[in-house]
Amino acid sequence: MLEQKVNRNSHQREVILEELRMVKSHPTATTLYKLVSKRLPKISLGTIYRNLDLLSKRGVIQKLEVSGSVARYDGDTDKHYHICCTNCGRIDDIYHLPEELINIDLSKIEGYDVKGYHMNFYGICSDCRENQ
Amino acid sequence: MLEQKVNRNSHQREVILEELRMVKSHPTATTLYKLVSKRLPKISLGTIYRNLDLLSKRGVIQKLEVSGSVARYDGDTDKHYHICCTNCGRIDDIYHLPEELINIDLSKIEGYDVKGYHMNFYGICSDCRENQ
DNA sequence: GTCCCTGCAAACTCTTTGCATAAAA
DNA sequence: TTTTATGCAAAGAGTTTGCAGGGAC
């Protein structure tokens, strides 16, 4: 995972990146704002959004390509998939997937110059299965 | 494709459904609102949203599971995939996909009771390739 | 007549942006 | 000193909702 240099090394940006990398929960901007606020009580939501945008555009972090009204972010840029619990909304990582998925022949889709695909799984997480 | 009965047969709902089924463009609520307005000039956006929500909850139409800030709807509920042009934003249907994709072994994802997955392709459409 | 649905407008949520100030280099 | 980034607050976009009146059955 190569680290790209960002323009200026603001303290806020460092803390945002640290906190995002510290959690495995693919937080929303607001959730991350609450986490960061514990260390930087004066930070604003706007700064969170501006930095998440900047960092994801530079490939330092990842903005998840999932449907839904709220954007979610991931500090892990290694290739992996996500699975979302349709009951509680939590999102977990999937690192290992059946091999055949990785080698899809994208040339067969007519008209388009296909660049790639986004794939997300959904189901019921173990916590939700137990609590009912 | 079984048609489910909806509560009351309002004229607005019928027209919304007709117009949605008439286009292949996976419109947003606002786009559909403009289409429907030609036939029902007094209809409101709220009615569009309420009916799209009702119809998709009943499986009569489909709310697309694509990332992005605007919801898109599809009058075709047959199993198919979508490909989105990253340049102009248009969304096209994909009906034929390599066979191996259809038979993914979902049991291998730990912890979850996996119900399914959403998959969306992206690339450059032929129109955009020509116009540059 | 009953109850669902509509049009309208206001409210809400998430995100972006303008501006004056503060911080990095 | 120069330029970028921040905090704040207001604005924007998309969507939802409360309410009174209208339409389906």
Short mmCIF file of N, CA and C in Angstrom, two decimals, chain A:
data_model
loop_
_atom_site.label_atom_id
_atom_site.label_comp_id
_atom_site.label_asym_id
_atom_site.label_seq_id
_atom_site.Cartn_x
_atom_site.Cartn_y
_atom_site.Cartn_z
N MET A 1 0.84 -1.20 0.00
CA MET A 1 0.00 0.00 0.00
C MET A 1 0.87 1.24 0.00
N LEU A 2 0.93 1.94 -1.12
CA LEU A 2 1.78 3.12 -1.11
C LEU A 2 1.04 4.33 -0.56
N GLU A 3 1.74 5.02 0.25
CA GLU A 3 1.23 6.25 0.86
C GLU A 3 1.50 7.40 -0.07
N GLN A 4 0.44 8.11 -0.45
CA GLN A 4 0.66 9.28 -1.29
C GLN A 4 0.80 10.51 -0.42
N LYS A 5 1.62 11.42 -0.86
CA LYS A 5 1.82 12.64 -0.09
C LYS A 5 0.61 13.56 -0.28
N VAL A 6 0.15 14.14 0.79
CA VAL A 6 -0.93 15.11 0.68
C VAL A 6 -0.36 16.50 0.86
N ASN A 7 -1.07 17.46 0.37
CA ASN A 7 -0.53 18.81 0.23
C ASN A 7 0.20 19.36 1.45
N ARG A 8 -0.59 19.59 2.48
CA ARG A 8 0.03 20.13 3.67
C ARG A 8 -0.31 19.22 4.82
N ASN A 9 0.60 19.09 5.70
CA ASN A 9 0.43 18.09 6.74
C ASN A 9 -0.29 18.66 7.95
N SER A 10 -1.58 18.86 7.81
CA SER A 10 -2.30 19.44 8.94
C SER A 10 -2.53 18.41 10.02
N HIS A 11 -2.55 18.90 11.24
CA HIS A 11 -2.75 18.02 12.38
C HIS A 11 -4.11 17.33 12.28
N GLN A 12 -5.12 18.08 11.88
CA GLN A 12 -6.46 17.52 11.74
C GLN A 12 -6.47 16.33 10.78
N ARG A 13 -5.83 16.51 9.65
CA ARG A 13 -5.82 15.44 8.65
C ARG A 13 -5.14 14.19 9.19
N GLU A 14 -4.04 14.39 9.92
CA GLU A 14 -3.34 13.24 10.51
C GLU A 14 -4.23 12.48 11.47
N VAL A 15 -4.92 13.24 12.32
CA VAL A 15 -5.76 12.59 13.33
C VAL A 15 -6.94 11.86 12.66
N ILE A 16 -7.54 12.48 11.65
CA ILE A 16 -8.64 11.85 10.93
C ILE A 16 -8.19 10.52 10.34
N LEU A 17 -7.03 10.54 9.71
CA LEU A 17 -6.50 9.32 9.09
C LEU A 17 -6.18 8.26 10.14
N GLU A 18 -5.59 8.68 11.23
CA GLU A 18 -5.26 7.73 12.31
C GLU A 18 -6.52 7.07 12.85
N GLU A 19 -7.53 7.89 13.13
CA GLU A 19 -8.75 7.35 13.72
C GLU A 19 -9.47 6.42 12.74
N LEU A 20 -9.47 6.80 11.47
CA LEU A 20 -10.14 5.95 10.48
C LEU A 20 -9.44 4.60 10.37
N ARG A 21 -8.12 4.63 10.43
CA ARG A 21 -7.37 3.37 10.33
C ARG A 21 -7.49 2.53 11.58
N MET A 22 -7.89 3.16 12.65
CA MET A 22 -7.95 2.45 13.92
C MET A 22 -9.22 1.62 14.06
N VAL A 23 -10.26 2.00 13.32
CA VAL A 23 -11.52 1.28 13.45
C VAL A 23 -11.72 0.34 12.26
N LYS A 24 -12.48 -0.70 12.49
CA LYS A 24 -12.76 -1.65 11.41
C LYS A 24 -14.20 -1.52 10.96
N SER A 25 -14.84 -0.42 11.35
CA SER A 25 -16.29 -0.34 11.21
C SER A 25 -16.80 0.46 10.02
N HIS A 26 -15.91 0.90 9.13
CA HIS A 26 -16.35 1.65 7.95
C HIS A 26 -17.29 2.78 8.31
N PRO A 27 -16.81 3.72 9.10
CA PRO A 27 -17.69 4.75 9.66
C PRO A 27 -18.20 5.75 8.62
N THR A 28 -19.29 6.40 8.97
CA THR A 28 -19.77 7.56 8.21
C THR A 28 -18.96 8.77 8.65
N ALA A 29 -19.13 9.87 7.92
CA ALA A 29 -18.42 11.09 8.29
C ALA A 29 -18.79 11.54 9.69
N THR A 30 -20.05 11.42 10.04
CA THR A 30 -20.52 11.86 11.35
C THR A 30 -19.94 10.99 12.47
N THR A 31 -19.91 9.68 12.24
CA THR A 31 -19.33 8.79 13.24
C THR A 31 -17.85 9.10 13.45
N LEU A 32 -17.16 9.32 12.36
CA LEU A 32 -15.74 9.64 12.46
C LEU A 32 -15.55 10.98 13.14
N TYR A 33 -16.45 11.89 12.87
CA TYR A 33 -16.42 13.21 13.50
C TYR A 33 -16.47 13.08 15.02
N LYS A 34 -17.34 12.19 15.50
CA LYS A 34 -17.44 11.98 16.95
C LYS A 34 -16.16 11.38 17.51
N LEU A 35 -15.58 10.45 16.79
CA LEU A 35 -14.34 9.84 17.24
C LEU A 35 -13.22 10.88 17.30
N VAL A 36 -13.08 11.63 16.22
CA VAL A 36 -12.00 12.62 16.15
C VAL A 36 -12.20 13.73 17.17
N SER A 37 -13.46 14.06 17.43
CA SER A 37 -13.76 15.14 18.37
C SER A 37 -13.22 14.88 19.77
N LYS A 38 -13.06 13.61 20.11
CA LYS A 38 -12.51 13.30 21.43
C LYS A 38 -11.07 13.79 21.56
N ARG A 39 -10.37 13.79 20.43
CA ARG A 39 -8.98 14.26 20.46
C ARG A 39 -8.88 15.72 20.05
N LEU A 40 -9.77 16.15 19.16
CA LEU A 40 -9.76 17.54 18.69
C LEU A 40 -11.16 18.12 18.85
N PRO A 41 -11.47 18.59 20.05
CA PRO A 41 -12.84 19.00 20.36
C PRO A 41 -13.37 20.13 19.48
N LYS A 42 -12.49 20.90 18.86
CA LYS A 42 -12.94 22.05 18.09
C LYS A 42 -13.09 21.74 16.60
N ILE A 43 -12.80 20.54 16.19
CA ILE A 43 -12.86 20.23 14.75
C ILE A 43 -14.30 20.32 14.25
N SER A 44 -14.44 20.66 12.99
CA SER A 44 -15.79 20.78 12.43
C SER A 44 -16.08 19.66 11.44
N LEU A 45 -17.36 19.40 11.25
CA LEU A 45 -17.77 18.37 10.30
C LEU A 45 -17.26 18.69 8.89
N GLY A 46 -17.27 19.95 8.53
CA GLY A 46 -16.77 20.36 7.23
C GLY A 46 -15.35 19.92 6.99
N THR A 47 -14.53 20.03 8.00
CA THR A 47 -13.13 19.59 7.89
C THR A 47 -13.06 18.08 7.70
N ILE A 48 -13.91 17.36 8.40
CA ILE A 48 -13.97 15.91 8.22
C ILE A 48 -14.30 15.59 6.76
N TYR A 49 -15.33 16.19 6.24
CA TYR A 49 -15.73 15.93 4.86
C TYR A 49 -14.64 16.32 3.88
N ARG A 50 -14.06 17.50 4.07
CA ARG A 50 -13.03 17.95 3.14
C ARG A 50 -11.84 16.99 3.12
N ASN A 51 -11.46 16.49 4.28
CA ASN A 51 -10.31 15.61 4.33
C ASN A 51 -10.62 14.20 3.83
N LEU A 52 -11.81 13.72 4.14
CA LEU A 52 -12.18 12.40 3.62
C LEU A 52 -12.21 12.43 2.10
N ASP A 53 -12.70 13.53 1.56
CA ASP A 53 -12.74 13.69 0.12
C ASP A 53 -11.34 13.73 -0.47
N LEU A 54 -10.50 14.55 0.12
CA LEU A 54 -9.12 14.68 -0.35
C LEU A 54 -8.36 13.36 -0.26
N LEU A 55 -8.48 12.71 0.88
CA LEU A 55 -7.74 11.47 1.09
C LEU A 55 -8.22 10.36 0.15
N SER A 56 -9.51 10.30 -0.08
CA SER A 56 -10.00 9.23 -0.97
C SER A 56 -9.65 9.54 -2.42
N LYS A 57 -9.66 10.80 -2.80
CA LYS A 57 -9.25 11.14 -4.16
C LYS A 57 -7.79 10.78 -4.41
N ARG A 58 -6.97 10.85 -3.37
CA ARG A 58 -5.56 10.50 -3.51
C ARG A 58 -5.30 9.02 -3.28
N GLY A 59 -6.33 8.28 -2.97
CA GLY A 59 -6.16 6.84 -2.80
C GLY A 59 -5.59 6.44 -1.46
N VAL A 60 -5.51 7.37 -0.53
CA VAL A 60 -4.99 7.04 0.80
C VAL A 60 -6.02 6.28 1.60
N ILE A 61 -7.27 6.62 1.38
CA ILE A 61 -8.37 5.87 1.98
C ILE A 61 -9.36 5.52 0.87
N GLN A 62 -10.44 4.89 1.24
CA GLN A 62 -11.40 4.41 0.25
C GLN A 62 -12.81 4.85 0.65
N LYS A 63 -13.51 5.41 -0.30
CA LYS A 63 -14.92 5.70 -0.09
C LYS A 63 -15.70 4.49 -0.59
N LEU A 64 -16.51 3.91 0.25
CA LEU A 64 -17.17 2.66 -0.13
C LEU A 64 -18.21 2.88 -1.23
N GLU A 65 -18.25 1.96 -2.15
CA GLU A 65 -19.22 2.01 -3.24
C GLU A 65 -20.44 1.17 -2.90
N VAL A 66 -21.13 1.60 -1.86
CA VAL A 66 -22.33 0.87 -1.45
C VAL A 66 -23.53 1.78 -1.59
N SER A 67 -24.68 1.19 -1.84
CA SER A 67 -25.89 1.99 -1.95
C SER A 67 -26.35 2.40 -0.56
N GLY A 68 -27.20 3.39 -0.52
CA GLY A 68 -27.64 3.91 0.75
C GLY A 68 -27.37 5.39 0.79
N SER A 69 -28.02 6.07 1.74
CA SER A 69 -27.99 7.52 1.71
C SER A 69 -26.76 8.12 2.37
N VAL A 70 -26.00 7.32 3.11
CA VAL A 70 -24.87 7.86 3.84
C VAL A 70 -23.57 7.27 3.31
N ALA A 71 -22.59 8.14 3.09
CA ALA A 71 -21.29 7.69 2.61
C ALA A 71 -20.49 7.04 3.74
N ARG A 72 -19.77 5.98 3.41
CA ARG A 72 -18.94 5.29 4.39
C ARG A 72 -17.51 5.20 3.88
N TYR A 73 -16.59 5.19 4.83
CA TYR A 73 -15.17 5.26 4.48
C TYR A 73 -14.39 4.12 5.11
N ASP A 74 -13.30 3.76 4.45
CA ASP A 74 -12.49 2.63 4.87
C ASP A 74 -11.02 3.03 4.79
N GLY A 75 -10.32 2.85 5.91
CA GLY A 75 -8.91 3.19 5.94
C GLY A 75 -8.02 2.14 5.29
N ASP A 76 -8.60 1.03 4.95
CA ASP A 76 -7.85 -0.08 4.36
C ASP A 76 -8.05 -0.08 2.84
N THR A 77 -7.00 0.19 2.10
CA THR A 77 -7.14 0.27 0.64
C THR A 77 -6.73 -1.02 -0.06
N ASP A 78 -6.37 -2.03 0.71
CA ASP A 78 -6.09 -3.32 0.08
C ASP A 78 -7.38 -3.84 -0.57
N LYS A 79 -7.21 -4.61 -1.63
CA LYS A 79 -8.36 -5.17 -2.35
C LYS A 79 -9.17 -6.09 -1.44
N HIS A 80 -10.40 -5.74 -1.22
CA HIS A 80 -11.28 -6.62 -0.45
C HIS A 80 -12.73 -6.24 -0.72
N TYR A 81 -13.63 -7.06 -0.24
CA TYR A 81 -15.05 -6.84 -0.46
C TYR A 81 -15.74 -6.52 0.87
N HIS A 82 -17.01 -6.20 0.76
CA HIS A 82 -17.76 -5.87 1.98
C HIS A 82 -19.08 -6.62 2.01
N ILE A 83 -19.49 -6.91 3.23
CA ILE A 83 -20.80 -7.52 3.42
C ILE A 83 -21.56 -6.71 4.44
N CYS A 84 -22.80 -6.42 4.11
CA CYS A 84 -23.61 -5.52 4.94
C CYS A 84 -24.76 -6.30 5.58
N CYS A 85 -24.95 -6.11 6.86
CA CYS A 85 -26.07 -6.75 7.56
C CYS A 85 -27.34 -5.95 7.27
N THR A 86 -28.31 -6.61 6.70
CA THR A 86 -29.54 -5.91 6.34
C THR A 86 -30.40 -5.60 7.55
N ASN A 87 -30.01 -6.20 8.68
CA ASN A 87 -30.79 -5.95 9.89
C ASN A 87 -30.25 -4.76 10.68
N CYS A 88 -28.95 -4.74 10.96
CA CYS A 88 -28.39 -3.68 11.80
C CYS A 88 -27.53 -2.69 11.02
N GLY A 89 -27.22 -3.00 9.78
CA GLY A 89 -26.47 -2.06 8.95
C GLY A 89 -24.97 -2.13 9.07
N ARG A 90 -24.45 -2.96 9.95
CA ARG A 90 -23.00 -3.05 10.07
C ARG A 90 -22.38 -3.59 8.79
N ILE A 91 -21.16 -3.21 8.55
CA ILE A 91 -20.45 -3.63 7.35
C ILE A 91 -19.16 -4.31 7.75
N ASP A 92 -18.95 -5.52 7.28
CA ASP A 92 -17.73 -6.25 7.57
C ASP A 92 -16.90 -6.46 6.31
N ASP A 93 -15.62 -6.78 6.53
CA ASP A 93 -14.72 -7.02 5.41
C ASP A 93 -14.76 -8.47 4.97
N ILE A 94 -14.54 -8.67 3.68
CA ILE A 94 -14.35 -10.02 3.14
C ILE A 94 -13.05 -10.01 2.37
N TYR A 95 -12.10 -10.80 2.83
CA TYR A 95 -10.82 -10.82 2.14
C TYR A 95 -10.67 -12.01 1.20
N HIS A 96 -11.38 -13.08 1.53
CA HIS A 96 -11.24 -14.26 0.70
C HIS A 96 -12.55 -14.59 0.01
N LEU A 97 -12.47 -14.70 -1.29
CA LEU A 97 -13.64 -14.95 -2.10
C LEU A 97 -13.31 -16.06 -3.07
N PRO A 98 -14.32 -16.83 -3.49
CA PRO A 98 -14.05 -17.88 -4.46
C PRO A 98 -13.26 -17.35 -5.66
N GLU A 99 -12.30 -18.13 -6.08
CA GLU A 99 -11.34 -17.70 -7.10
C GLU A 99 -11.99 -17.25 -8.40
N GLU A 100 -13.05 -17.95 -8.80
CA GLU A 100 -13.63 -17.66 -10.11
C GLU A 100 -14.13 -16.22 -10.21
N LEU A 101 -14.44 -15.63 -9.08
CA LEU A 101 -14.95 -14.26 -9.10
C LEU A 101 -13.89 -13.27 -9.55
N ILE A 102 -12.68 -13.56 -9.21
CA ILE A 102 -11.61 -12.61 -9.48
C ILE A 102 -11.33 -12.49 -10.97
N ASN A 103 -11.65 -13.54 -11.72
CA ASN A 103 -11.27 -13.57 -13.13
C ASN A 103 -12.45 -13.48 -14.08
N ILE A 104 -13.32 -12.54 -13.80
CA ILE A 104 -14.46 -12.36 -14.68
C ILE A 104 -14.01 -11.79 -16.01
N ASP A 105 -14.57 -12.30 -17.08
CA ASP A 105 -14.24 -11.80 -18.40
C ASP A 105 -15.11 -10.58 -18.71
N LEU A 106 -14.55 -9.42 -18.54
CA LEU A 106 -15.32 -8.19 -18.69
C LEU A 106 -15.48 -7.76 -20.14
N SER A 107 -14.81 -8.47 -21.04
CA SER A 107 -14.87 -8.04 -22.43
C SER A 107 -16.21 -8.35 -23.08
N LYS A 108 -17.02 -9.13 -22.38
CA LYS A 108 -18.25 -9.61 -23.00
C LYS A 108 -19.42 -8.63 -22.88
N ILE A 109 -19.19 -7.51 -22.25
CA ILE A 109 -20.28 -6.56 -22.09
C ILE A 109 -20.26 -5.56 -23.24
N GLU A 110 -21.30 -5.64 -24.04
CA GLU A 110 -21.29 -4.91 -25.32
C GLU A 110 -21.38 -3.40 -25.17
N GLY A 111 -20.71 -2.73 -26.06
CA GLY A 111 -20.79 -1.28 -26.12
C GLY A 111 -19.80 -0.60 -25.20
N TYR A 112 -19.68 -1.10 -24.01
CA TYR A 112 -18.88 -0.43 -23.00
C TYR A 112 -17.40 -0.81 -23.06
N ASP A 113 -16.59 0.14 -22.70
CA ASP A 113 -15.20 -0.13 -22.35
C ASP A 113 -15.20 -0.33 -20.84
N VAL A 114 -15.27 -1.59 -20.42
CA VAL A 114 -15.50 -1.90 -19.01
C VAL A 114 -14.24 -1.70 -18.18
N LYS A 115 -14.36 -0.92 -17.12
CA LYS A 115 -13.20 -0.64 -16.27
C LYS A 115 -13.16 -1.54 -15.04
N GLY A 116 -14.32 -2.00 -14.60
CA GLY A 116 -14.33 -2.84 -13.40
C GLY A 116 -15.73 -3.01 -12.87
N TYR A 117 -15.81 -3.45 -11.64
CA TYR A 117 -17.13 -3.64 -11.05
C TYR A 117 -17.05 -3.44 -9.55
N HIS A 118 -18.21 -3.18 -8.98
CA HIS A 118 -18.34 -3.11 -7.53
C HIS A 118 -19.26 -4.24 -7.10
N MET A 119 -18.87 -4.91 -6.04
CA MET A 119 -19.67 -6.03 -5.59
C MET A 119 -19.80 -5.97 -4.08
N ASN A 120 -21.02 -6.04 -3.63
CA ASN A 120 -21.28 -6.01 -2.20
C ASN A 120 -22.23 -7.14 -1.83
N PHE A 121 -21.93 -7.78 -0.74
CA PHE A 121 -22.78 -8.88 -0.27
C PHE A 121 -23.70 -8.37 0.83
N TYR A 122 -24.78 -9.08 1.03
CA TYR A 122 -25.65 -8.71 2.14
C TYR A 122 -26.21 -9.97 2.78
N GLY A 123 -26.60 -9.83 4.04
CA GLY A 123 -27.12 -10.97 4.78
C GLY A 123 -27.37 -10.57 6.22
N ILE A 124 -27.42 -11.57 7.08
CA ILE A 124 -27.65 -11.31 8.50
C ILE A 124 -26.39 -11.67 9.28
N CYS A 125 -25.91 -10.74 10.07
CA CYS A 125 -24.67 -10.99 10.81
C CYS A 125 -24.94 -11.90 12.00
N SER A 126 -23.87 -12.45 12.57
CA SER A 126 -24.05 -13.44 13.64
C SER A 126 -24.68 -12.82 14.87
N ASP A 127 -24.34 -11.59 15.17
CA ASP A 127 -24.95 -10.91 16.33
C ASP A 127 -26.46 -10.84 16.19
N CYS A 128 -26.92 -10.44 14.99
CA CYS A 128 -28.37 -10.30 14.79
C CYS A 128 -29.07 -11.66 14.80
N ARG A 129 -28.40 -12.68 14.31
CA ARG A 129 -29.01 -14.01 14.34
C ARG A 129 -29.22 -14.47 15.77
N GLU A 130 -28.24 -14.20 16.63
CA GLU A 130 -28.34 -14.60 18.04
C GLU A 130 -29.41 -13.82 18.79
N ASN A 131 -29.48 -12.53 18.54
CA ASN A 131 -30.41 -11.68 19.29
C ASN A 131 -31.83 -11.71 18.76
N GLN A 132 -32.31 -12.85 18.38
CA GLN A 132 -33.73 -12.91 18.01
C GLN A 132 -34.23 -14.34 18.13
#
